[in-house]
């Protein structure tokens, strides 16, 4: 019989295995991975650089980056936070660096550095890692658990599930009494076909984005949201917005997709957004500046005179969208046309029709119901001896290293509880 079986060879599984073995070297730890490779998500994270954590060191601030899990993670982050993650890696010869946006990467700029660190620790500590070993069943036994796999049957006193978004594992956890919050995608980009952005992929600018409510009153979501008023946004965010070949991406969009994961799923990913390309200005201020430029730059063409700090190609497309021609000079433009241009700059509406996965970093909202987990130990309240870490639970974050920090924190606390009992 093994002391601990960890199901899932990803970030949380490896981190937990290392912590358990360090805390209590007498324990026999076995880690099962269904794939032929381990740590695959670590490898592709951050474009192959691995966004290890985020330079937010205040737990009270850190929790605000978690659409699901914000309340539950406050205590755990007081136990193990971003600074502890940095210390863990630096103690093992992997220094991290902070980028301007707060994301943290290994100084090597390679995720392989993190993988090599973990594999080295696993070898040093004598942890057994078994690949190509899909788990087919989890059962409670008199002595602990029986974990059935396609290779053999494992008996363990305790088990830790760190499988991320795995429907088969969720079904097994349901079978032993847990409630699973139905999964929906999070962290995705918006598919938009619109002449204003179709020819300018790669353009990036700071913007605010609002998701508008659907107007079909027979929609369950619309009924739920009617009290907020049909003209009021139901979600909003501000930050860098990237125009892509298929629509829009960047932090401003990704934040909306994370915080609105369930609402946008209910919308079946068909909804309207309103973009303010000049969030530092109010609408009246934009119109007044256009009037001032009409006086100052009277002889110049509007198309060639970018009145604001927006990318030139975006300015040209927004001007054309108002019906202003290439040759129209500021002196000749009507006040009505300037009002329409003001609306394009501050209240452009776009129809979103579908979503795309953000790079390889697929994140799901859903999983084991948080009410059924003791966040002081990450042990199941339903099945004693069963522990969780990572995205198998209904916890997820916006992009920026926060999902990994959740994995490290949960794995650390679960490991301490497992090793100490």
PDB file of N, CA, C and O in Angstrom, residues 342-397:
ATOM      1  N   UNK A 342     -17.522  61.050 -32.790  1.00  0.00           N
ATOM      2  CA  UNK A 342     -17.420  60.971 -31.334  1.00  0.00           C
ATOM      3  C   UNK A 342     -17.995  59.656 -30.820  1.00  0.00           C
ATOM      4  O   UNK A 342     -17.416  58.998 -29.951  1.00  0.00           O
ATOM      5  N   UNK A 343     -19.135  59.271 -31.383  1.00  0.00           N
ATOM      6  CA  UNK A 343     -19.765  58.008 -30.969  1.00  0.00           C
ATOM      7  C   UNK A 343     -18.899  56.815 -31.335  1.00  0.00           C
ATOM      8  O   UNK A 343     -18.781  55.854 -30.562  1.00  0.00           O
ATOM      9  N   UNK A 344     -18.285  56.844 -32.519  1.00  0.00           N
ATOM     10  CA  UNK A 344     -17.395  55.746 -32.916  1.00  0.00           C
ATOM     11  C   UNK A 344     -16.204  55.644 -31.968  1.00  0.00           C
ATOM     12  O   UNK A 344     -15.740  54.553 -31.648  1.00  0.00           O
ATOM     13  N   UNK A 345     -15.703  56.776 -31.540  1.00  0.00           N
ATOM     14  CA  UNK A 345     -14.528  56.785 -30.666  1.00  0.00           C
ATOM     15  C   UNK A 345     -14.854  56.377 -29.235  1.00  0.00           C
ATOM     16  O   UNK A 345     -14.002  55.818 -28.533  1.00  0.00           O
ATOM     17  N   UNK A 346     -16.061  56.659 -28.796  1.00  0.00           N
ATOM     18  CA  UNK A 346     -16.398  56.423 -27.386  1.00  0.00           C
ATOM     19  C   UNK A 346     -17.445  55.333 -27.161  1.00  0.00           C
ATOM     20  O   UNK A 346     -17.550  54.806 -26.062  1.00  0.00           O
ATOM     21  N   UNK A 347     -18.213  54.997 -28.209  1.00  0.00           N
ATOM     22  CA  UNK A 347     -19.290  54.021 -28.019  1.00  0.00           C
ATOM     23  C   UNK A 347     -19.454  53.125 -29.244  1.00  0.00           C
ATOM     24  O   UNK A 347     -20.553  52.932 -29.745  1.00  0.00           O
ATOM     25  N   UNK A 348     -18.356  52.568 -29.746  1.00  0.00           N
ATOM     26  CA  UNK A 348     -18.451  51.651 -30.882  1.00  0.00           C
ATOM     27  C   UNK A 348     -19.092  50.341 -30.421  1.00  0.00           C
ATOM     28  O   UNK A 348     -18.623  49.734 -29.464  1.00  0.00           O
ATOM     29  N   UNK A 349     -20.134  49.921 -31.119  1.00  0.00           N
ATOM     30  CA  UNK A 349     -20.760  48.636 -30.775  1.00  0.00           C
ATOM     31  C   UNK A 349     -20.345  47.567 -31.787  1.00  0.00           C
ATOM     32  O   UNK A 349     -20.277  47.825 -32.993  1.00  0.00           O
ATOM     33  N   UNK A 350     -20.043  46.379 -31.275  1.00  0.00           N
ATOM     34  CA  UNK A 350     -19.632  45.255 -32.107  1.00  0.00           C
ATOM     35  C   UNK A 350     -20.440  44.025 -31.717  1.00  0.00           C
ATOM     36  O   UNK A 350     -20.758  43.821 -30.543  1.00  0.00           O
ATOM     37  N   UNK A 351     -20.752  43.193 -32.699  1.00  0.00           N
ATOM     38  CA  UNK A 351     -21.471  41.941 -32.455  1.00  0.00           C
ATOM     39  C   UNK A 351     -20.466  40.806 -32.311  1.00  0.00           C
ATOM     40  O   UNK A 351     -19.694  40.523 -33.234  1.00  0.00           O
ATOM     41  N   UNK A 352     -20.465  40.172 -31.162  1.00  0.00           N
ATOM     42  CA  UNK A 352     -19.607  39.006 -30.924  1.00  0.00           C
ATOM     43  C   UNK A 352     -20.385  37.762 -31.331  1.00  0.00           C
ATOM     44  O   UNK A 352     -21.532  37.575 -30.928  1.00  0.00           O
ATOM     45  N   UNK A 353     -19.751  36.919 -32.128  1.00  0.00           N
ATOM     46  CA  UNK A 353     -20.397  35.693 -32.590  1.00  0.00           C
ATOM     47  C   UNK A 353     -19.409  34.545 -32.430  1.00  0.00           C
ATOM     48  O   UNK A 353     -18.722  34.139 -33.364  1.00  0.00           O
ATOM     49  N   UNK A 354     -19.298  34.048 -31.206  1.00  0.00           N
ATOM     50  CA  UNK A 354     -18.402  32.927 -30.938  1.00  0.00           C
ATOM     51  C   UNK A 354     -17.156  33.336 -30.176  1.00  0.00           C
ATOM     52  O   UNK A 354     -16.916  34.514 -29.905  1.00  0.00           O
ATOM     53  N   UNK A 355     -16.363  32.336 -29.829  1.00  0.00           N
ATOM     54  CA  UNK A 355     -15.155  32.538 -29.030  1.00  0.00           C
ATOM     55  C   UNK A 355     -14.026  31.688 -29.582  1.00  0.00           C
ATOM     56  O   UNK A 355     -14.256  30.750 -30.345  1.00  0.00           O
ATOM     57  N   UNK A 356     -12.806  32.024 -29.188  1.00  0.00           N
ATOM     58  CA  UNK A 356     -11.639  31.216 -29.515  1.00  0.00           C
ATOM     59  C   UNK A 356     -10.807  31.035 -28.255  1.00  0.00           C
ATOM     60  O   UNK A 356     -10.754  31.918 -27.405  1.00  0.00           O
ATOM     61  N   UNK A 357     -10.149  29.880 -28.143  1.00  0.00           N
ATOM     62  CA  UNK A 357      -9.287  29.621 -26.989  1.00  0.00           C
ATOM     63  C   UNK A 357      -8.113  30.586 -27.003  1.00  0.00           C
ATOM     64  O   UNK A 357      -7.542  30.860 -28.056  1.00  0.00           O
ATOM     65  N   UNK A 358      -7.780  31.096 -25.836  1.00  0.00           N
ATOM     66  CA  UNK A 358      -6.639  32.012 -25.713  1.00  0.00           C
ATOM     67  C   UNK A 358      -5.346  31.214 -25.728  1.00  0.00           C
ATOM     68  O   UNK A 358      -4.999  30.545 -24.761  1.00  0.00           O
ATOM     69  N   UNK A 359      -4.644  31.248 -26.876  1.00  0.00           N
ATOM     70  CA  UNK A 359      -3.395  30.504 -27.059  1.00  0.00           C
ATOM     71  C   UNK A 359      -3.636  29.055 -26.624  1.00  0.00           C
ATOM     72  O   UNK A 359      -4.640  28.449 -26.943  1.00  0.00           O
ATOM     73  N   UNK A 360      -2.677  28.465 -25.911  1.00  0.00           N
ATOM     74  CA  UNK A 360      -2.854  27.079 -25.449  1.00  0.00           C
ATOM     75  C   UNK A 360      -3.352  27.037 -24.014  1.00  0.00           C
ATOM     76  O   UNK A 360      -3.464  25.974 -23.427  1.00  0.00           O
ATOM     77  N   UNK A 361      -3.651  28.216 -23.459  1.00  0.00           N
ATOM     78  CA  UNK A 361      -3.928  28.279 -22.029  1.00  0.00           C
ATOM     79  C   UNK A 361      -5.422  28.132 -21.751  1.00  0.00           C
ATOM     80  O   UNK A 361      -6.093  29.067 -21.345  1.00  0.00           O
ATOM     81  N   UNK A 362      -5.924  26.926 -21.979  1.00  0.00           N
ATOM     82  CA  UNK A 362      -7.345  26.664 -21.786  1.00  0.00           C
ATOM     83  C   UNK A 362      -7.658  26.614 -20.290  1.00  0.00           C
ATOM     84  O   UNK A 362      -7.049  25.867 -19.542  1.00  0.00           O
ATOM     85  N   UNK A 363      -8.611  27.419 -19.875  1.00  0.00           N
ATOM     86  CA  UNK A 363      -9.020  27.477 -18.474  1.00  0.00           C
ATOM     87  C   UNK A 363     -10.528  27.270 -18.409  1.00  0.00           C
ATOM     88  O   UNK A 363     -11.271  27.767 -19.254  1.00  0.00           O
ATOM     89  N   UNK A 364     -10.977  26.533 -17.397  1.00  0.00           N
ATOM     90  CA  UNK A 364     -12.398  26.232 -17.248  1.00  0.00           C
ATOM     91  C   UNK A 364     -12.916  26.774 -15.924  1.00  0.00           C
ATOM     92  O   UNK A 364     -12.236  26.673 -14.897  1.00  0.00           O
ATOM     93  N   UNK A 365     -14.108  27.356 -15.967  1.00  0.00           N
ATOM     94  CA  UNK A 365     -14.835  27.703 -14.753  1.00  0.00           C
ATOM     95  C   UNK A 365     -15.749  26.528 -14.430  1.00  0.00           C
ATOM     96  O   UNK A 365     -16.560  26.138 -15.261  1.00  0.00           O
ATOM     97  N   UNK A 366     -15.608  25.975 -13.251  1.00  0.00           N
ATOM     98  CA  UNK A 366     -16.394  24.800 -12.875  1.00  0.00           C
ATOM     99  C   UNK A 366     -15.516  23.813 -12.126  1.00  0.00           C
ATOM    100  O   UNK A 366     -14.300  23.981 -12.025  1.00  0.00           O
ATOM    101  N   UNK A 367     -16.138  22.765 -11.603  1.00  0.00           N
ATOM    102  CA  UNK A 367     -15.382  21.752 -10.875  1.00  0.00           C
ATOM    103  C   UNK A 367     -16.003  21.462  -9.523  1.00  0.00           C
ATOM    104  O   UNK A 367     -17.180  21.765  -9.281  1.00  0.00           O
ATOM    105  N   UNK A 368     -15.217  20.892  -8.636  1.00  0.00           N
ATOM    106  CA  UNK A 368     -15.718  20.497  -7.315  1.00  0.00           C
ATOM    107  C   UNK A 368     -16.251  21.727  -6.581  1.00  0.00           C
ATOM    108  O   UNK A 368     -15.576  22.758  -6.488  1.00  0.00           O
ATOM    109  N   UNK A 369     -17.464  21.614  -6.079  1.00  0.00           N
ATOM    110  CA  UNK A 369     -18.110  22.713  -5.366  1.00  0.00           C
ATOM    111  C   UNK A 369     -17.269  23.128  -4.161  1.00  0.00           C
ATOM    112  O   UNK A 369     -16.881  22.293  -3.331  1.00  0.00           O
ATOM    113  N   UNK A 370     -16.982  24.422  -4.069  1.00  0.00           N
ATOM    114  CA  UNK A 370     -16.079  24.922  -3.028  1.00  0.00           C
ATOM    115  C   UNK A 370     -16.656  24.758  -1.622  1.00  0.00           C
ATOM    116  O   UNK A 370     -15.903  24.693  -0.644  1.00  0.00           O
ATOM    117  N   UNK A 371     -17.962  24.657  -1.511  1.00  0.00           N
ATOM    118  CA  UNK A 371     -18.585  24.484  -0.190  1.00  0.00           C
ATOM    119  C   UNK A 371     -18.245  23.120   0.409  1.00  0.00           C
ATOM    120  O   UNK A 371     -18.404  22.913   1.611  1.00  0.00           O
ATOM    121  N   UNK A 372     -17.763  22.215  -0.423  1.00  0.00           N
ATOM    122  CA  UNK A 372     -17.493  20.846   0.029  1.00  0.00           C
ATOM    123  C   UNK A 372     -16.007  20.615   0.341  1.00  0.00           C
ATOM    124  O   UNK A 372     -15.565  19.483   0.490  1.00  0.00           O
ATOM    125  N   UNK A 373     -15.237  21.714   0.424  1.00  0.00           N
ATOM    126  CA  UNK A 373     -13.790  21.621   0.673  1.00  0.00           C
ATOM    127  C   UNK A 373     -13.434  22.449   1.902  1.00  0.00           C
ATOM    128  O   UNK A 373     -13.899  23.578   2.054  1.00  0.00           O
ATOM    129  N   UNK A 374     -12.584  21.898   2.751  1.00  0.00           N
ATOM    130  CA  UNK A 374     -12.053  22.623   3.901  1.00  0.00           C
ATOM    131  C   UNK A 374     -10.792  23.350   3.449  1.00  0.00           C
ATOM    132  O   UNK A 374      -9.754  22.719   3.220  1.00  0.00           O
ATOM    133  N   UNK A 375     -10.845  24.659   3.327  1.00  0.00           N
ATOM    134  CA  UNK A 375      -9.720  25.401   2.760  1.00  0.00           C
ATOM    135  C   UNK A 375      -8.579  25.635   3.758  1.00  0.00           C
ATOM    136  O   UNK A 375      -7.581  26.243   3.398  1.00  0.00           O
ATOM    137  N   UNK A 376      -8.714  25.105   4.953  1.00  0.00           N
ATOM    138  CA  UNK A 376      -7.570  25.118   5.873  1.00  0.00           C
ATOM    139  C   UNK A 376      -6.629  23.963   5.579  1.00  0.00           C
ATOM    140  O   UNK A 376      -5.453  23.988   5.934  1.00  0.00           O
ATOM    141  N   UNK A 377      -7.180  22.920   4.926  1.00  0.00           N
ATOM    142  CA  UNK A 377      -6.386  21.718   4.627  1.00  0.00           C
ATOM    143  C   UNK A 377      -6.524  21.259   3.176  1.00  0.00           C
ATOM    144  O   UNK A 377      -5.752  20.420   2.724  1.00  0.00           O
ATOM    145  N   UNK A 378      -7.510  21.786   2.461  1.00  0.00           N
ATOM    146  CA  UNK A 378      -7.870  21.353   1.107  1.00  0.00           C
ATOM    147  C   UNK A 378      -8.364  19.902   1.088  1.00  0.00           C
ATOM    148  O   UNK A 378      -8.313  19.212   0.076  1.00  0.00           O
ATOM    149  N   UNK A 379      -8.882  19.450   2.234  1.00  0.00           N
ATOM    150  CA  UNK A 379      -9.458  18.112   2.330  1.00  0.00           C
ATOM    151  C   UNK A 379     -10.957  18.174   2.053  1.00  0.00           C
ATOM    152  O   UNK A 379     -11.630  19.151   2.370  1.00  0.00           O
ATOM    153  N   UNK A 380     -11.460  17.107   1.465  1.00  0.00           N
ATOM    154  CA  UNK A 380     -12.889  16.990   1.223  1.00  0.00           C
ATOM    155  C   UNK A 380     -13.661  16.948   2.537  1.00  0.00           C
ATOM    156  O   UNK A 380     -13.254  16.286   3.489  1.00  0.00           O
ATOM    157  N   UNK A 381     -14.772  17.686   2.577  1.00  0.00           N
ATOM    158  CA  UNK A 381     -15.673  17.606   3.720  1.00  0.00           C
ATOM    159  C   UNK A 381     -16.579  16.378   3.603  1.00  0.00           C
ATOM    160  O   UNK A 381     -17.227  15.985   4.574  1.00  0.00           O
ATOM    161  N   UNK A 382     -16.613  15.795   2.404  1.00  0.00           N
ATOM    162  CA  UNK A 382     -17.506  14.662   2.126  1.00  0.00           C
ATOM    163  C   UNK A 382     -16.792  13.332   2.354  1.00  0.00           C
ATOM    164  O   UNK A 382     -17.356  12.396   2.905  1.00  0.00           O
ATOM    165  N   UNK A 383     -15.527  13.269   1.890  1.00  0.00           N
ATOM    166  CA  UNK A 383     -14.757  12.020   1.938  1.00  0.00           C
ATOM    167  C   UNK A 383     -13.433  12.276   2.655  1.00  0.00           C
ATOM    168  O   UNK A 383     -12.496  12.811   2.060  1.00  0.00           O
ATOM    169  N   UNK A 384     -13.309  11.912   3.923  1.00  0.00           N
ATOM    170  CA  UNK A 384     -12.048  12.118   4.642  1.00  0.00           C
ATOM    171  C   UNK A 384     -10.885  11.405   3.942  1.00  0.00           C
ATOM    172  O   UNK A 384     -11.044  10.279   3.440  1.00  0.00           O
ATOM    173  N   UNK A 385      -9.733  12.088   3.893  1.00  0.00           N
ATOM    174  CA  UNK A 385      -8.563  11.496   3.253  1.00  0.00           C
ATOM    175  C   UNK A 385      -8.427  11.830   1.778  1.00  0.00           C
ATOM    176  O   UNK A 385      -7.424  11.512   1.151  1.00  0.00           O
ATOM    177  N   UNK A 386      -9.441  12.512   1.224  1.00  0.00           N
ATOM    178  CA  UNK A 386      -9.409  12.944  -0.178  1.00  0.00           C
ATOM    179  C   UNK A 386      -9.103  14.444  -0.214  1.00  0.00           C
ATOM    180  O   UNK A 386      -9.792  15.240   0.433  1.00  0.00           O
ATOM    181  N   UNK A 387      -8.076  14.808  -0.953  1.00  0.00           N
ATOM    182  CA  UNK A 387      -7.629  16.201  -1.022  1.00  0.00           C
ATOM    183  C   UNK A 387      -7.653  16.697  -2.468  1.00  0.00           C
ATOM    184  O   UNK A 387      -7.632  15.902  -3.413  1.00  0.00           O
ATOM    185  N   UNK A 388      -7.661  18.018  -2.620  1.00  0.00           N
ATOM    186  CA  UNK A 388      -7.712  18.632  -3.948  1.00  0.00           C
ATOM    187  C   UNK A 388      -6.666  19.733  -4.082  1.00  0.00           C
ATOM    188  O   UNK A 388      -6.269  20.356  -3.095  1.00  0.00           O
ATOM    189  N   UNK A 389      -6.258  19.988  -5.330  1.00  0.00           N
ATOM    190  CA  UNK A 389      -5.401  21.142  -5.619  1.00  0.00           C
ATOM    191  C   UNK A 389      -5.588  21.519  -7.084  1.00  0.00           C
ATOM    192  O   UNK A 389      -5.786  20.655  -7.945  1.00  0.00           O
ATOM    193  N   UNK A 390      -5.549  22.825  -7.364  1.00  0.00           N
ATOM    194  CA  UNK A 390      -5.621  23.303  -8.745  1.00  0.00           C
ATOM    195  C   UNK A 390      -7.030  23.437  -9.280  1.00  0.00           C
ATOM    196  O   UNK A 390      -8.001  23.583  -8.533  1.00  0.00           O
ATOM    197  N   UNK A 391      -7.148  23.353 -10.585  1.00  0.00           N
ATOM    198  CA  UNK A 391      -8.399  23.677 -11.272  1.00  0.00           C
ATOM    199  C   UNK A 391      -9.419  22.551 -11.287  1.00  0.00           C
ATOM    200  O   UNK A 391     -10.465  22.685 -11.918  1.00  0.00           O
ATOM    201  N   UNK A 392      -9.143  21.435 -10.605  1.00  0.00           N
ATOM    202  CA  UNK A 392     -10.179  20.414 -10.445  1.00  0.00           C
ATOM    203  C   UNK A 392     -11.320  20.980  -9.607  1.00  0.00           C
ATOM    204  O   UNK A 392     -12.470  20.547  -9.709  1.00  0.00           O
ATOM    205  N   UNK A 393     -11.001  21.987  -8.789  1.00  0.00           N
ATOM    206  CA  UNK A 393     -12.009  22.699  -7.999  1.00  0.00           C
ATOM    207  C   UNK A 393     -12.607  23.839  -8.824  1.00  0.00           C
ATOM    208  O   UNK A 393     -12.043  24.240  -9.839  1.00  0.00           O
ATOM    209  N   UNK A 394     -13.711  24.371  -8.366  1.00  0.00           N
ATOM    210  CA  UNK A 394     -14.356  25.493  -9.053  1.00  0.00           C
ATOM    211  C   UNK A 394     -13.650  26.802  -8.695  1.00  0.00           C
ATOM    212  O   UNK A 394     -14.219  27.711  -8.104  1.00  0.00           O
ATOM    213  N   UNK A 395     -12.362  26.863  -9.064  1.00  0.00           N
ATOM    214  CA  UNK A 395     -11.526  28.052  -8.876  1.00  0.00           C
ATOM    215  C   UNK A 395     -10.848  28.353 -10.197  1.00  0.00           C
ATOM    216  O   UNK A 395     -10.327  27.445 -10.844  1.00  0.00           O
ATOM    217  N   UNK A 396     -10.872  29.605 -10.622  1.00  0.00           N
ATOM    218  CA  UNK A 396     -10.117  29.999 -11.807  1.00  0.00           C
ATOM    219  C   UNK A 396      -9.809  31.479 -11.716  1.00  0.00           C
ATOM    220  O   UNK A 396     -10.405  32.208 -10.933  1.00  0.00           O
ATOM    221  N   UNK A 397      -8.847  31.906 -12.528  1.00  0.00           N
ATOM    222  CA  UNK A 397      -8.348  33.277 -12.432  1.00  0.00           C
ATOM    223  C   UNK A 397      -8.223  33.899 -13.808  1.00  0.00           C
ATOM    224  O   UNK A 397      -8.301  33.217 -14.837  1.00  0.00           O
TER     225      UNK A 397
END
